[in-house]
Structures are given as structure tokens and as C-alpha cells.
Short mmCIF file of C-alpha atoms in Angstrom, two decimals:
data_model
loop_
_atom_site.label_atom_id
_atom_site.label_comp_id
_atom_site.label_asym_id
_atom_site.label_seq_id
_atom_site.Cartn_x
_atom_site.Cartn_y
_atom_site.Cartn_z
CA MET I 1101 120.76 101.96 92.52
CA SER I 1102 119.01 103.22 95.62
CA LEU I 1103 122.38 104.32 97.00
CA LEU I 1104 123.04 106.29 93.85
CA LEU I 1105 119.62 107.92 94.05
CA HIS I 1106 120.22 108.73 97.69
CA ASP I 1107 123.54 110.39 96.81
CA LEU I 1108 121.97 112.43 94.03
CA PHE I 1109 118.98 113.50 96.09
CA PRO I 1110 119.94 113.69 99.77
CA ILE I 1111 116.44 113.24 101.15
CA SER I 1112 115.17 111.94 104.44
CA LYS I 1113 114.87 108.19 104.86
CA ARG I 1114 111.09 108.39 105.17
CA GLU I 1115 110.79 110.24 101.85
CA HIS I 1116 113.19 107.78 100.25
CA THR I 1117 111.07 104.84 101.41
CA ALA I 1118 107.93 106.58 100.15
CA THR I 1119 109.57 107.09 96.75
CA LEU I 1120 110.51 103.41 96.56
CA SER I 1121 107.01 102.27 97.51
CA THR I 1122 105.51 104.62 94.91
CA ALA I 1123 107.80 103.12 92.27
CA ALA I 1124 106.79 99.62 93.37
CA LYS I 1125 103.10 100.57 93.19
CA SER I 1126 103.48 102.01 89.70
CA LYS I 1127 105.30 98.86 88.56
CA LEU I 1128 102.49 96.75 89.99
CA PHE I 1129 99.93 98.99 88.28
CA VAL I 1130 101.70 98.56 84.93
CA LYS I 1131 101.79 94.79 85.44
CA ILE I 1132 98.04 94.71 86.14
CA ALA I 1133 97.29 96.98 83.18
CA LYS I 1134 99.34 94.76 80.86
CA ARG I 1135 97.50 91.68 82.11
CA GLN I 1136 94.10 93.29 81.48
CA ASN I 1137 95.25 94.43 78.04
CA TYR I 1138 96.40 90.88 77.25
CA ARG I 1139 92.98 89.50 78.20
CA GLU I 1140 91.19 92.05 76.01
CA ASN I 1141 93.41 91.31 73.02
CA LYS I 1142 92.81 87.55 73.11
#
């Protein structure tokens, strides 16, 4: 997947790593938000 993204958007490696870390952070944020929502709904 990352190879495909890299082919579509030929960006520098540093930017590519930053994009991946941002995606990881947003996934983590969603996970935390879901957990908080689950607690509130109990």
C-alpha cells in the first residue's frame, strides 16, 4: 500500500514518513475516541 502511495505521489521520504505517522496518530485518536464513547454509553 505504501509503495502504491509512493508511486502515485512521488514525495520525499521524510514527507512520506510524516504522512504515515499522521495516519497512525489519527487511527490512535479514533481508537481512543471510540473507547471513551463506549464508556459513556455503558
